[in-house]
Short mmCIF file of C-alpha atoms and ligand atoms in Angstrom, two decimals:
data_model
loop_
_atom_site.label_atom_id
_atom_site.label_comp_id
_atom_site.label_asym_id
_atom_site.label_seq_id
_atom_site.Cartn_x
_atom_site.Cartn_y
_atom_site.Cartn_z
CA UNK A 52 -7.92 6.13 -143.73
CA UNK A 53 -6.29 5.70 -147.08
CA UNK A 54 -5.51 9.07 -148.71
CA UNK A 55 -6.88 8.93 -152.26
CA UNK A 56 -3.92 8.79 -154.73
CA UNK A 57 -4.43 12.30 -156.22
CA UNK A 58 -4.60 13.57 -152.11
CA UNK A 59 -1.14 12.23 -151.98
CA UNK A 60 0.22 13.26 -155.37
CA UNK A 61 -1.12 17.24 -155.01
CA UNK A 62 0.00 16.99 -151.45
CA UNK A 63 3.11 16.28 -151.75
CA UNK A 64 4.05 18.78 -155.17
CA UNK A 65 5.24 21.69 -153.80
CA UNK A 66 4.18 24.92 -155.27
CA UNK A 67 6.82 28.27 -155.71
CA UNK A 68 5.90 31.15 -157.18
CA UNK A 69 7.57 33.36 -159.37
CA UNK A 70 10.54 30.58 -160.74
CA UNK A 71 12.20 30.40 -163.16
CA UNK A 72 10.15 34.01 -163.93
CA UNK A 73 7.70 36.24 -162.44
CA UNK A 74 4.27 34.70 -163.44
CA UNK A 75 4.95 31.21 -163.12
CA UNK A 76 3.84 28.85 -160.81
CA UNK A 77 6.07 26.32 -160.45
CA UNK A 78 5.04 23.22 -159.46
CA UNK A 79 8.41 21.29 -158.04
CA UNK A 80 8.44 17.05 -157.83
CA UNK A 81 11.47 17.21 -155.91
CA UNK A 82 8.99 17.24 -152.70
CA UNK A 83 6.86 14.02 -154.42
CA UNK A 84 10.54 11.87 -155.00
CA UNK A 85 11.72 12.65 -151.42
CA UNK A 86 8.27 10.92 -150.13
CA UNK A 87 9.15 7.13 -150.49
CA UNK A 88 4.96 6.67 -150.57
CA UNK A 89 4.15 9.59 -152.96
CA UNK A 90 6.61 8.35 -155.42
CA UNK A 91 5.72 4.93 -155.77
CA UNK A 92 2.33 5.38 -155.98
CA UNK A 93 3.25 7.69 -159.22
CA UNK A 94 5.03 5.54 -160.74
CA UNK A 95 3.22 2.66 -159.63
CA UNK A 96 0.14 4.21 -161.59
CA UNK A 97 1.92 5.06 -164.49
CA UNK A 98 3.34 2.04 -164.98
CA UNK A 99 -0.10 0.68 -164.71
CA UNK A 100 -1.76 0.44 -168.31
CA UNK A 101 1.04 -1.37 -169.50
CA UNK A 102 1.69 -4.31 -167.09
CA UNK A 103 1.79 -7.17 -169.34
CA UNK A 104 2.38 -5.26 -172.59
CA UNK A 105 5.52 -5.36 -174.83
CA UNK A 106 6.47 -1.90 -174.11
CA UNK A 107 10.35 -1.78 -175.90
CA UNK A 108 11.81 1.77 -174.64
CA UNK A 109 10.67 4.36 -172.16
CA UNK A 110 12.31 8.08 -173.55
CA UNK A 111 12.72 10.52 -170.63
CA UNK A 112 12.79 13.76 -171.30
CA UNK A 113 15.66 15.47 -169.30
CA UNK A 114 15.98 15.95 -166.14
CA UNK A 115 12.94 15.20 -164.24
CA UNK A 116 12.15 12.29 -166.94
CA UNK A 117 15.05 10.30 -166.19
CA UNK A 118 14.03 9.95 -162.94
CA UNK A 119 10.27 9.04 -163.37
CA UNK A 120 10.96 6.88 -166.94
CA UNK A 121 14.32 5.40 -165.59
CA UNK A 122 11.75 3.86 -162.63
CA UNK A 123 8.99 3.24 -165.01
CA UNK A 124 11.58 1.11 -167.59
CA UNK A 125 12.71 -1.02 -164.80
CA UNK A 126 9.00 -1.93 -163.70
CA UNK A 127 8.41 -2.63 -167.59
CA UNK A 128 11.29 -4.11 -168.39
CA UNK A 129 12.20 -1.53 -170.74
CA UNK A 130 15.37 -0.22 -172.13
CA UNK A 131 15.53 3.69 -170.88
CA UNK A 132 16.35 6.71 -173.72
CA UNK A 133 17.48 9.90 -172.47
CA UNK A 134 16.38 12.57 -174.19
CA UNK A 135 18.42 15.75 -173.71
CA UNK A 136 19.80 19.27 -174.24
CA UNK A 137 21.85 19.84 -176.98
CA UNK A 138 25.16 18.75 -177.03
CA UNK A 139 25.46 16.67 -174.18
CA UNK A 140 25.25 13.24 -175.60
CA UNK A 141 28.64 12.12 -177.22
CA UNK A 142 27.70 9.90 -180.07
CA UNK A 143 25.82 10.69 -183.33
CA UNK A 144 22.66 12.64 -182.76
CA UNK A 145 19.01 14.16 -184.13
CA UNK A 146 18.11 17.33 -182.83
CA UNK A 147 15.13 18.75 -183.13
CA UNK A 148 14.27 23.31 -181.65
CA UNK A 149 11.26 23.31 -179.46
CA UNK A 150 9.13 25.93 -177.69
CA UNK A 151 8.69 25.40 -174.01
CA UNK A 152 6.82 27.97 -171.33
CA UNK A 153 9.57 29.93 -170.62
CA UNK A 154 12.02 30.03 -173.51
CA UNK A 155 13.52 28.18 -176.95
CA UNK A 156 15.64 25.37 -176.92
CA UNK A 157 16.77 22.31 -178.98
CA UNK A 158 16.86 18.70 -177.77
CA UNK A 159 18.76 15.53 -178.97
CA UNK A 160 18.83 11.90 -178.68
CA UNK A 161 21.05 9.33 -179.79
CA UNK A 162 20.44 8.07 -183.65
CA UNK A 163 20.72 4.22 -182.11
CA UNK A 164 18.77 4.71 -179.48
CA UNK A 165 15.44 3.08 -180.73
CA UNK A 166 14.72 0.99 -183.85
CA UNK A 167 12.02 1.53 -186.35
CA UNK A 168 9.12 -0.46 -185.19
CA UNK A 169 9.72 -0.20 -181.46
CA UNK A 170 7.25 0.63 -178.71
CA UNK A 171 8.13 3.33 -176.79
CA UNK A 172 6.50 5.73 -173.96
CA UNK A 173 7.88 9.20 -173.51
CA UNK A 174 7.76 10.39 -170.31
CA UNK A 175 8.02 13.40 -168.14
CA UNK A 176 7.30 15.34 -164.80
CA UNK A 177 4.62 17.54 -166.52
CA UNK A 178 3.28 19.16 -169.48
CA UNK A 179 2.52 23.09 -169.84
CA UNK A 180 2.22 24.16 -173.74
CA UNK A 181 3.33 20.50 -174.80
CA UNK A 182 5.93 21.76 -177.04
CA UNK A 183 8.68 19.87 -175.17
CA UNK A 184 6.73 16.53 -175.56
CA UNK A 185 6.33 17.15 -179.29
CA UNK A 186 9.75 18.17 -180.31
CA UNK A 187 10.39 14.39 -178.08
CA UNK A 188 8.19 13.35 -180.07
CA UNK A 189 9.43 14.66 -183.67
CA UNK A 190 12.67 13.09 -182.40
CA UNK A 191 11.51 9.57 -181.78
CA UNK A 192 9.46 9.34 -184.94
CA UNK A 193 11.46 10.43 -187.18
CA UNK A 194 13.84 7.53 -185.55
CA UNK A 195 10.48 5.11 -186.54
CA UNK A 196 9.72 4.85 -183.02
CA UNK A 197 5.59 4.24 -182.35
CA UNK A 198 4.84 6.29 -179.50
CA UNK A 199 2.49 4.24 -177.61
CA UNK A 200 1.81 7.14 -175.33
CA UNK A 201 3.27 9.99 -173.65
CA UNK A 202 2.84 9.79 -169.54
CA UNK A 203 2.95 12.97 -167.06
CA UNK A 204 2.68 13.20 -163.37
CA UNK A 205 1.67 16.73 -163.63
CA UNK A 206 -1.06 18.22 -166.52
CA UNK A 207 -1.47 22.13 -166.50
CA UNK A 208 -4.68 21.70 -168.95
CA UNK A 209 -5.14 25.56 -169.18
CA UNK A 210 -1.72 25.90 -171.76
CA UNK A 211 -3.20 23.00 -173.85
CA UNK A 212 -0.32 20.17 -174.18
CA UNK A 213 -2.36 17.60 -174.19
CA UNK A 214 -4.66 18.44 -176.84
CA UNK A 215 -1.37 19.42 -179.18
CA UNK A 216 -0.18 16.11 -178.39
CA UNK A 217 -3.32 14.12 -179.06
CA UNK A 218 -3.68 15.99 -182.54
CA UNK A 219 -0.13 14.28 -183.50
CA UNK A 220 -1.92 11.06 -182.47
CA UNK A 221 0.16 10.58 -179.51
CA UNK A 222 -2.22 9.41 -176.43
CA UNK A 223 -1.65 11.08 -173.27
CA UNK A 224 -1.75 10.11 -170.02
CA UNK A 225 -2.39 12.38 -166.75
CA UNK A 226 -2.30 11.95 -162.64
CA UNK A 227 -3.39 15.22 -161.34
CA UNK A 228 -3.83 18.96 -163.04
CA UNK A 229 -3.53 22.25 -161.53
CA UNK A 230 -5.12 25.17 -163.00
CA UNK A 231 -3.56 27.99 -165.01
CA UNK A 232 0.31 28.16 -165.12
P1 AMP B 352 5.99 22.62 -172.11
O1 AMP B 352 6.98 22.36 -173.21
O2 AMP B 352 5.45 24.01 -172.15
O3 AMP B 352 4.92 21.56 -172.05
O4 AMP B 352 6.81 22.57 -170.74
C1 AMP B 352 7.11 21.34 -170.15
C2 AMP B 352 8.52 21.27 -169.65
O5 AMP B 352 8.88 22.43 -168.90
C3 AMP B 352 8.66 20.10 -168.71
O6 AMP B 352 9.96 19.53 -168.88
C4 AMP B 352 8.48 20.71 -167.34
O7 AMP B 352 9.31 20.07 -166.40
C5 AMP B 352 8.84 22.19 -167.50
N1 AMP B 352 7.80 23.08 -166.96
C6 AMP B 352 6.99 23.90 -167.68
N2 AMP B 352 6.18 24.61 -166.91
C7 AMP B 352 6.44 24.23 -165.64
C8 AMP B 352 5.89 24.57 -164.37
N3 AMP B 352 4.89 25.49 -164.25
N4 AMP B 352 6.38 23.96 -163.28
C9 AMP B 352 7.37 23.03 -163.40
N5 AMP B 352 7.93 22.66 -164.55
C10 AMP B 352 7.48 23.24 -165.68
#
């Protein structure tokens, strides 16, 4: 029988408690790319809403993103943006300090890297508290991106990202949640 796709997808995250710190559940897509199957059908489904539409840039959020949007831009045909930790990109930047689960942080992206006008989806393994996705966000705005939407594998509804997203008007997209943190 055909396993359902969210069978496959929660099947093949692996769960390990207590990393980075004691409390958290972490919920690691290394085992989901190392299963040719599981991680098709991810980004197969991700990709979905947008076969046929003019979608200009995918921005991955670093490091899990690149992998997932630098997939998802080549099914689109889509330019790729990396989006990551401060000062690791070497040309002129726009940094932006975010709050993320475990910590503070700041993130950067290229100032070329999108145009005003252009369609972009920002992309990442998954979203806790959402403030990682909305300093991406910030970035590509303020850059004149329009964020078409934002696309996770993973949504941990309990910390709320998705509803701080959706109040910036940024539509979110979802494959399977896992409750609490
Ligand atoms: P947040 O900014 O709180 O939405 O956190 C999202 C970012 O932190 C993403 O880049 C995730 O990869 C990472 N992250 C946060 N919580 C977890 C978790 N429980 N398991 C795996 N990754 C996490």
């Amino acid at each position: 029988m055909k396993s359902s796709l969210e069978d496959t997808l929660l099947t093949s995250i692996r769960t390990i408690p207590d990393y980075p710190k004691p409390g958290i559940l972490f919920r690691d897509i290394t085992t989901l790319l190392g299963d040719a199957r599981a991680f098709r059908r991810a980004v197969d489904e991700l990709v979905h809403p947008w076969a046929g539409s003019k979608i200009d840039k995918i921005a991955g959020i670093e490091a899990r993103g690149f992998i997932l949007g630098g997939a998802i831009a080549h099914q689109l045909s889509a330019g790729f943006i990396p989006i990551r930790k401060k000062g690791k990109l070497p040309h002129e930047t726009v940094r932006v300090a975010y709050s993320l689960e475990y910590g503070l942080d700041e993130m950067e992206m290229h100032k070329d890297a999108v145009k005003p006008g252009e369609r972009v989806i920002l992309v990442d393994d998954l979203i806790a508290t959402g403030g990682t996705a909305e300093g991406a966000a910030k970035l590509l705005r303020h850059m004149g991106a329009e964020i078409v939407s934002a696309c996770f594998v993973i949504d941990l509804p309990d910390l709320g990202g998705r509803a701080r997203l959706e109040a910036l008007g940024v539509p979110v997209r979802t494959l399977v949640a896992f409750e609490g943190h």
